[in-house]
PDB file of C-alpha atoms in Angstrom:
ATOM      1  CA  UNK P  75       0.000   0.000   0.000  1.00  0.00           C
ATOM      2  CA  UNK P  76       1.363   3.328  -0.805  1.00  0.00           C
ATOM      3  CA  UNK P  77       1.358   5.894   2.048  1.00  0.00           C
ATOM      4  CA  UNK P  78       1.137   8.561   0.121  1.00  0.00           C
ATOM      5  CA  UNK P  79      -2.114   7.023  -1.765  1.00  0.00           C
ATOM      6  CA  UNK P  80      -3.573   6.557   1.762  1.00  0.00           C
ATOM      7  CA  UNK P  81      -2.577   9.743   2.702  1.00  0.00           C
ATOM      8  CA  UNK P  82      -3.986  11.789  -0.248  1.00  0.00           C
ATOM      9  CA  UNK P  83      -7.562   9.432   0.131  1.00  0.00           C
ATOM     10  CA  UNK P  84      -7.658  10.775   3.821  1.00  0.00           C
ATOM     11  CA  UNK P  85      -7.458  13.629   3.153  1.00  0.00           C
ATOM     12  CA  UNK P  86      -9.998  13.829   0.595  1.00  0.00           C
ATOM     13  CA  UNK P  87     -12.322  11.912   2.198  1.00  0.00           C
ATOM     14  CA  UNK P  88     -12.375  12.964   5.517  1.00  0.00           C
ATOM     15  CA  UNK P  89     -11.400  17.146   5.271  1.00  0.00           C
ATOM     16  CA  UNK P  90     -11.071  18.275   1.663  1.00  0.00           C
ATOM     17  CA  UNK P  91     -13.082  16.956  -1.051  1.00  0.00           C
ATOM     18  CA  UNK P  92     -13.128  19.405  -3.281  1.00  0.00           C
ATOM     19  CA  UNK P  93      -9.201  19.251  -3.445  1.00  0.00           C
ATOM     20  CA  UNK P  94      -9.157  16.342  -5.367  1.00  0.00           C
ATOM     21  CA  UNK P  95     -12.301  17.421  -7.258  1.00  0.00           C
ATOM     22  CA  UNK P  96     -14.625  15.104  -5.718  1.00  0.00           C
ATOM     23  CA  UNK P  97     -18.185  15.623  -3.937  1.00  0.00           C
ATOM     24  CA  UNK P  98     -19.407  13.479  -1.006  1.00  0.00           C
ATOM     25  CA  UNK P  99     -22.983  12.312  -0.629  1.00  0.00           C
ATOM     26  CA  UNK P 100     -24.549  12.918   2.847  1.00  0.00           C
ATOM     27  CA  UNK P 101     -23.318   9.588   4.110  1.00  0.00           C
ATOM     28  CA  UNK P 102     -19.372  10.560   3.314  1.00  0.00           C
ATOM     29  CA  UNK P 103     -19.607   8.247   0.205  1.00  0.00           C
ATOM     30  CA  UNK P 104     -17.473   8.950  -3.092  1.00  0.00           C
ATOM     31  CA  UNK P 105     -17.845   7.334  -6.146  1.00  0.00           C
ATOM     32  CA  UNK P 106     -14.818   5.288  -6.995  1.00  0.00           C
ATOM     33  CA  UNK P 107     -14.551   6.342 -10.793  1.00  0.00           C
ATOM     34  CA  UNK P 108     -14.778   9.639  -9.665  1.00  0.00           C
ATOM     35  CA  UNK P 109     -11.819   8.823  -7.141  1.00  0.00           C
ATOM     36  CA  UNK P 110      -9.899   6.731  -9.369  1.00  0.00           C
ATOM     37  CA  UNK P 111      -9.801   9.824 -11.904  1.00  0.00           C
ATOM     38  CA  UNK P 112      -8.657  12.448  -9.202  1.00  0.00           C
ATOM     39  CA  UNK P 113      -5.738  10.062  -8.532  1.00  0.00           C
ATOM     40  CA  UNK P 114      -4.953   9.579 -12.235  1.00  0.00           C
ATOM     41  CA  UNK P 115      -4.754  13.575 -12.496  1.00  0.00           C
ATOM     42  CA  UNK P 116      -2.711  13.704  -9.629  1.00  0.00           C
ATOM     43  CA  UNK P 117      -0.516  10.267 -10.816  1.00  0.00           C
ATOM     44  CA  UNK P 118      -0.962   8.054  -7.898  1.00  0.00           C
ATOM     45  CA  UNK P 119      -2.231   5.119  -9.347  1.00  0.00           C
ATOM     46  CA  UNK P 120      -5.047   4.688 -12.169  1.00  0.00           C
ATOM     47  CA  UNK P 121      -5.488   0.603 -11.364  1.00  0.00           C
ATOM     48  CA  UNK P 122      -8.232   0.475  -9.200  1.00  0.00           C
ATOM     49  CA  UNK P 123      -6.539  -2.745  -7.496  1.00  0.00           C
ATOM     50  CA  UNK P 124      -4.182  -0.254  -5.770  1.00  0.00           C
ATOM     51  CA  UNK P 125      -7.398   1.315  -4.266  1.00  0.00           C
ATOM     52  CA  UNK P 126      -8.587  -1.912  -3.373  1.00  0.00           C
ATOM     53  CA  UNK P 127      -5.378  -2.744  -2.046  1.00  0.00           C
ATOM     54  CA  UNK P 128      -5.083   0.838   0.224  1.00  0.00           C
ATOM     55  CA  UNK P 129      -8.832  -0.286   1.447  1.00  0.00           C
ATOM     56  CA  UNK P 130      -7.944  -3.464   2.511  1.00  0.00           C
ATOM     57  CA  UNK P 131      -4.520  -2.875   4.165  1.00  0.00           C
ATOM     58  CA  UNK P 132      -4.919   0.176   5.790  1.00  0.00           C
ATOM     59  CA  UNK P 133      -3.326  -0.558   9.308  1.00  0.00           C
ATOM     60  CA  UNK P 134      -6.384   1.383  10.857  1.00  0.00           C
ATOM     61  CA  UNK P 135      -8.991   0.115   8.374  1.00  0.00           C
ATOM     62  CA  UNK P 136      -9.866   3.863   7.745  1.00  0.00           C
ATOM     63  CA  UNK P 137     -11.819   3.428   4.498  1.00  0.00           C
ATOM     64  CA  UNK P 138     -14.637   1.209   3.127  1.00  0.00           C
ATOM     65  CA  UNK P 139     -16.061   0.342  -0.344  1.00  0.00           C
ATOM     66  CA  UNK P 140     -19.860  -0.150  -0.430  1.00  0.00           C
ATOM     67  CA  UNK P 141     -20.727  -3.635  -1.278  1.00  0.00           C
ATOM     68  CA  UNK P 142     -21.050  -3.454  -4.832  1.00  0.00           C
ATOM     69  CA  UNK P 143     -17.442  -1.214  -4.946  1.00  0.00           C
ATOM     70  CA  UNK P 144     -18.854   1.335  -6.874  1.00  0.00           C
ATOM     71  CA  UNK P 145     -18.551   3.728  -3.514  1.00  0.00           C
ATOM     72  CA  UNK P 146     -15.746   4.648  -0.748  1.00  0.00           C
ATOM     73  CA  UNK P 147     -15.671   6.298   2.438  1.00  0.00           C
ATOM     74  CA  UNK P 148     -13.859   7.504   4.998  1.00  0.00           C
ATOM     75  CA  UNK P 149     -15.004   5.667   8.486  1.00  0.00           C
ATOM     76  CA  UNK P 150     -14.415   8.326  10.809  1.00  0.00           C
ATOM     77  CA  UNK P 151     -11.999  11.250  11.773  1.00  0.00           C
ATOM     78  CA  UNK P 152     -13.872  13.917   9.712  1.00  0.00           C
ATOM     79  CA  UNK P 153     -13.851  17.441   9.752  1.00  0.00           C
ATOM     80  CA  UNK P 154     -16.202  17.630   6.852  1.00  0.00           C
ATOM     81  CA  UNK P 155     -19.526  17.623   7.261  1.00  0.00           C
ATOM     82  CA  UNK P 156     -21.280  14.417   7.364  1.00  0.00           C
ATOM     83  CA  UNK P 157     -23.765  11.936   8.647  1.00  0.00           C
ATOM     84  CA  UNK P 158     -21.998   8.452   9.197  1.00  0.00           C
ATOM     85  CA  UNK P 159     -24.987   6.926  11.370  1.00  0.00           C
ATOM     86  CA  UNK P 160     -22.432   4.587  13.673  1.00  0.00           C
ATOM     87  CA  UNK P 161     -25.112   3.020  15.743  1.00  0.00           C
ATOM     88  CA  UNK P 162     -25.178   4.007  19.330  1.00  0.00           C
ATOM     89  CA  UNK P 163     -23.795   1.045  21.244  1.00  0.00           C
ATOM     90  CA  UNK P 164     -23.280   0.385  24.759  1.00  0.00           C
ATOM     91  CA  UNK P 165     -19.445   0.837  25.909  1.00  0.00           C
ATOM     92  CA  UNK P 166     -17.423  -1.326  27.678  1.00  0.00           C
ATOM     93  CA  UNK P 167     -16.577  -0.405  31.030  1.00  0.00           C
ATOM     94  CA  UNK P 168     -13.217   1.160  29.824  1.00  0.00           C
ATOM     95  CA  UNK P 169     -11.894   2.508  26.627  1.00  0.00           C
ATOM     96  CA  UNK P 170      -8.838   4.118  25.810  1.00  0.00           C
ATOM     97  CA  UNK P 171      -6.990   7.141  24.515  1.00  0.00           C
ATOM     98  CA  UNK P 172      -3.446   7.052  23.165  1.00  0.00           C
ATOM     99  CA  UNK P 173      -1.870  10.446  23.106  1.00  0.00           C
ATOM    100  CA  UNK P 174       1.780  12.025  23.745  1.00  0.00           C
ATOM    101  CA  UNK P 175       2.986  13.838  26.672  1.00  0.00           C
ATOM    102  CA  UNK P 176       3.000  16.996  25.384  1.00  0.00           C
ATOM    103  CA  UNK P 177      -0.956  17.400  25.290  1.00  0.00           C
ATOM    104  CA  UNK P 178      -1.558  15.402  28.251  1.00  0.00           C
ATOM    105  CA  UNK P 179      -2.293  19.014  30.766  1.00  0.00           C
ATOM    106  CA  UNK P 180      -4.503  20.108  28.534  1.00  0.00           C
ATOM    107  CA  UNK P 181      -5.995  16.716  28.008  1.00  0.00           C
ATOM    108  CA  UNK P 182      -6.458  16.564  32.541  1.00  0.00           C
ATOM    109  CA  UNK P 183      -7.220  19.625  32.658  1.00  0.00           C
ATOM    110  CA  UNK P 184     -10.351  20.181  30.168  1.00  0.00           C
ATOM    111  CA  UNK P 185     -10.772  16.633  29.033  1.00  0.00           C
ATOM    112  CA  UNK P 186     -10.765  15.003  25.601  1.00  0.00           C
ATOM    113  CA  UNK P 187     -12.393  17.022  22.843  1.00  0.00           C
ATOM    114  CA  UNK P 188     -12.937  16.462  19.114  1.00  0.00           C
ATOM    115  CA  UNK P 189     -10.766  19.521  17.890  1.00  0.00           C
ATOM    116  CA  UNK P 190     -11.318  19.578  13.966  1.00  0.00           C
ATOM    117  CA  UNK P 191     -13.660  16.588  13.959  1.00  0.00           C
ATOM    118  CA  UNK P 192     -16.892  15.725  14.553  1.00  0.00           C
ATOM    119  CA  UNK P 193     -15.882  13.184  18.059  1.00  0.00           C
ATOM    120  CA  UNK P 194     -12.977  11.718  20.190  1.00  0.00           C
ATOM    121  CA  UNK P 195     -11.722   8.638  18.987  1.00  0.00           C
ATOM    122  CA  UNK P 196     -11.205   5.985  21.180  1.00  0.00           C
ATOM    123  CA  UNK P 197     -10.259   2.613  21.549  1.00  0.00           C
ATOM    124  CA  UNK P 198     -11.584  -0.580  22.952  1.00  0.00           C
ATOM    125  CA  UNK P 199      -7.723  -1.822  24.228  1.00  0.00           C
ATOM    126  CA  UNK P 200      -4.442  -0.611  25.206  1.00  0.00           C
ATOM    127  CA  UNK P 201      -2.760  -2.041  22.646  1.00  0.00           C
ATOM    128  CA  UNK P 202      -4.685  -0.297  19.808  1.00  0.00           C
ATOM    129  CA  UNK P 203      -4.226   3.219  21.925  1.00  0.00           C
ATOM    130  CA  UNK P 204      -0.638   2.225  22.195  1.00  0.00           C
ATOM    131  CA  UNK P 205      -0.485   2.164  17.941  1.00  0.00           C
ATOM    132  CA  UNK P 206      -2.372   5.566  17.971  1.00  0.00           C
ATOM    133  CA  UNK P 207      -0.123   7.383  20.226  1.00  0.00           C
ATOM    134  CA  UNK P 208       2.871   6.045  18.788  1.00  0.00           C
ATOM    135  CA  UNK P 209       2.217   7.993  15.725  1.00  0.00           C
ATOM    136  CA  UNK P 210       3.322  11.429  17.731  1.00  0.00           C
ATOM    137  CA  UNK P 211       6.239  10.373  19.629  1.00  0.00           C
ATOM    138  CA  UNK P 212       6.350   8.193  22.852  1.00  0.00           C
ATOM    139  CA  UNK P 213       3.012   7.138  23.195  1.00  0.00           C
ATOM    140  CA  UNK P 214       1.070   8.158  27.020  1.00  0.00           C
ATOM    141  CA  UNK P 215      -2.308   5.895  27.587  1.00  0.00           C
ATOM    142  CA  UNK P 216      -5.414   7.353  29.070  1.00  0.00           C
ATOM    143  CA  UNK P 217      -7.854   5.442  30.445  1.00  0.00           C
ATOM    144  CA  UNK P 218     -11.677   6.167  30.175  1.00  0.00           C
ATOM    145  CA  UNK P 219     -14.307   5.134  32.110  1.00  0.00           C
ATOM    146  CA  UNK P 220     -17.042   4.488  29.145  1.00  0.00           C
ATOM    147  CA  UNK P 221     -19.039   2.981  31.490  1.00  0.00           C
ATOM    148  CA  UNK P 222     -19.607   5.737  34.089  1.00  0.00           C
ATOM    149  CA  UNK P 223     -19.962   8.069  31.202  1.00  0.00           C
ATOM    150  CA  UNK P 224     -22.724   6.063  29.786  1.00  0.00           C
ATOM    151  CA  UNK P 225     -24.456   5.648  33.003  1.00  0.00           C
ATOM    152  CA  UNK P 226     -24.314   9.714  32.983  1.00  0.00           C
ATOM    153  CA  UNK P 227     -26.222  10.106  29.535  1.00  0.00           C
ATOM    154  CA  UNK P 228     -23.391  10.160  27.522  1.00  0.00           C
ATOM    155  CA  UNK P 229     -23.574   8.332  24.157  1.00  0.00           C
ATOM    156  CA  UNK P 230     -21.096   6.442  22.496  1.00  0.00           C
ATOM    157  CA  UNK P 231     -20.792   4.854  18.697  1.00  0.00           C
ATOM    158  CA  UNK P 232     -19.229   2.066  17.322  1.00  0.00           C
ATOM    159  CA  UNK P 233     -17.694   2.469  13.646  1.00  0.00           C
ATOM    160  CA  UNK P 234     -17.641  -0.392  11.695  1.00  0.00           C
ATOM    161  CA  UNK P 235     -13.569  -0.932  12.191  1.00  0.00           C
ATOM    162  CA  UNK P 236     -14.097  -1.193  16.125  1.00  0.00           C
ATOM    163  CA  UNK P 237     -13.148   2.869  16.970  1.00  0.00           C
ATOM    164  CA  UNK P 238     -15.462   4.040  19.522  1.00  0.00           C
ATOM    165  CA  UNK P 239     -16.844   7.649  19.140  1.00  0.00           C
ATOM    166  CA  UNK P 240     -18.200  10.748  21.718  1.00  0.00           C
ATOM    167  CA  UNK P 241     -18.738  13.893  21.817  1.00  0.00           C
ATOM    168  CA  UNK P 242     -16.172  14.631  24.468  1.00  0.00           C
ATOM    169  CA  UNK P 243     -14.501  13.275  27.739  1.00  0.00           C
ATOM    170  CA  UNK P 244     -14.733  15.217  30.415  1.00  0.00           C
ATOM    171  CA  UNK P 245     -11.487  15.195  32.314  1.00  0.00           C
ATOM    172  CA  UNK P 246     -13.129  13.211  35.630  1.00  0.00           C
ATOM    173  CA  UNK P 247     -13.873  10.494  33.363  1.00  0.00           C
ATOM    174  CA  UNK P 248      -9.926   9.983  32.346  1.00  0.00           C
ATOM    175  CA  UNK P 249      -6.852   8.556  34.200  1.00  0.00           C
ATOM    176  CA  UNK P 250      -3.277   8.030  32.893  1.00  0.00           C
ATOM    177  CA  UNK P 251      -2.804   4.000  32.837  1.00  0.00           C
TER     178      UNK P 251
END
């Protein structure tokens, strides 16, 4: 798979659409010809088995092709408007957070909050959090209590690749593992 490929799709898909000329239906959805001709024009790949390939390797299983493959989407992580309709799901007791130092004050101190995107990601082990914060440096687990959140009124989805999604964490439901 082709970072870059995955790259440019992520970005397309989840914050800038109109950057590689394409137009997402309510749902987030793209149609792959017209994806497959923004990457020819900017000569990433024009075989629509590297797109295939990107889908089904991405480490993070970020995208998804509708069942007849005539469609791709981003799963989550948008900043772009859009409707994914992840069913609300009872959490587990705990989920987790993987961050870096660095943001960890703020993170105590006001909680976790979706920034650019439409909800926190988090995730149902440590080892998947691990993954996540490794991507900024040294990776610093949080610990969220799902549960007690729940219990509270908050609501939680489940995307289809197993990240959990809400609104925000307030920083009494979080504790450095």
């Amino acid at each position: 798979m082709s970072k870059e490929l995955s790259k440019t799709l992520s970005y397309w898909l989840r914050h800038a659409p109109e950057a590689g000329g394409l137009v997402l239906d309510d749902a987030g959805w793209a149609p792959v010809n017209d994806v497959m001709a923004a990457l020819g024009r900017e000569r990433l790949t024009d075989r629509i088995e590297d797109l295939r390939r990107t889908v089904a390797e991405s480490d993070k299983s970020r995208f998804e092709l509708s069942d007849d493959g005539a469609w791709i989407r981003a799963r989550q992580g948008h900043s772009v408007a859009v409707d994914l309709d992840w069913p609300v799901t009872e959490p587990p007791e705990f989920l987790f957070h993987g961050t870096v130092e660095r943001f960890l004050d703020a993170i105590l101190g006001e909680g976790l909050k979706p920034m650019a995107r439409h909800h926190v990601h988090l995730s149902p082990d440590v080892a998947t959090a691990t993954r996540v914060g490794e991507r900024r440096g040294a990776p610093v687990i949080l610990r969220v209590a799902a549960g007690a959140m729940a219990r509270g009124g908050a609501v939680f989805r489940l995307s289809s690749n197993g990240v959990w999604l809400a609104d925000a964490v307030p920083p009494e439901f979080i504790e450095r593992v």
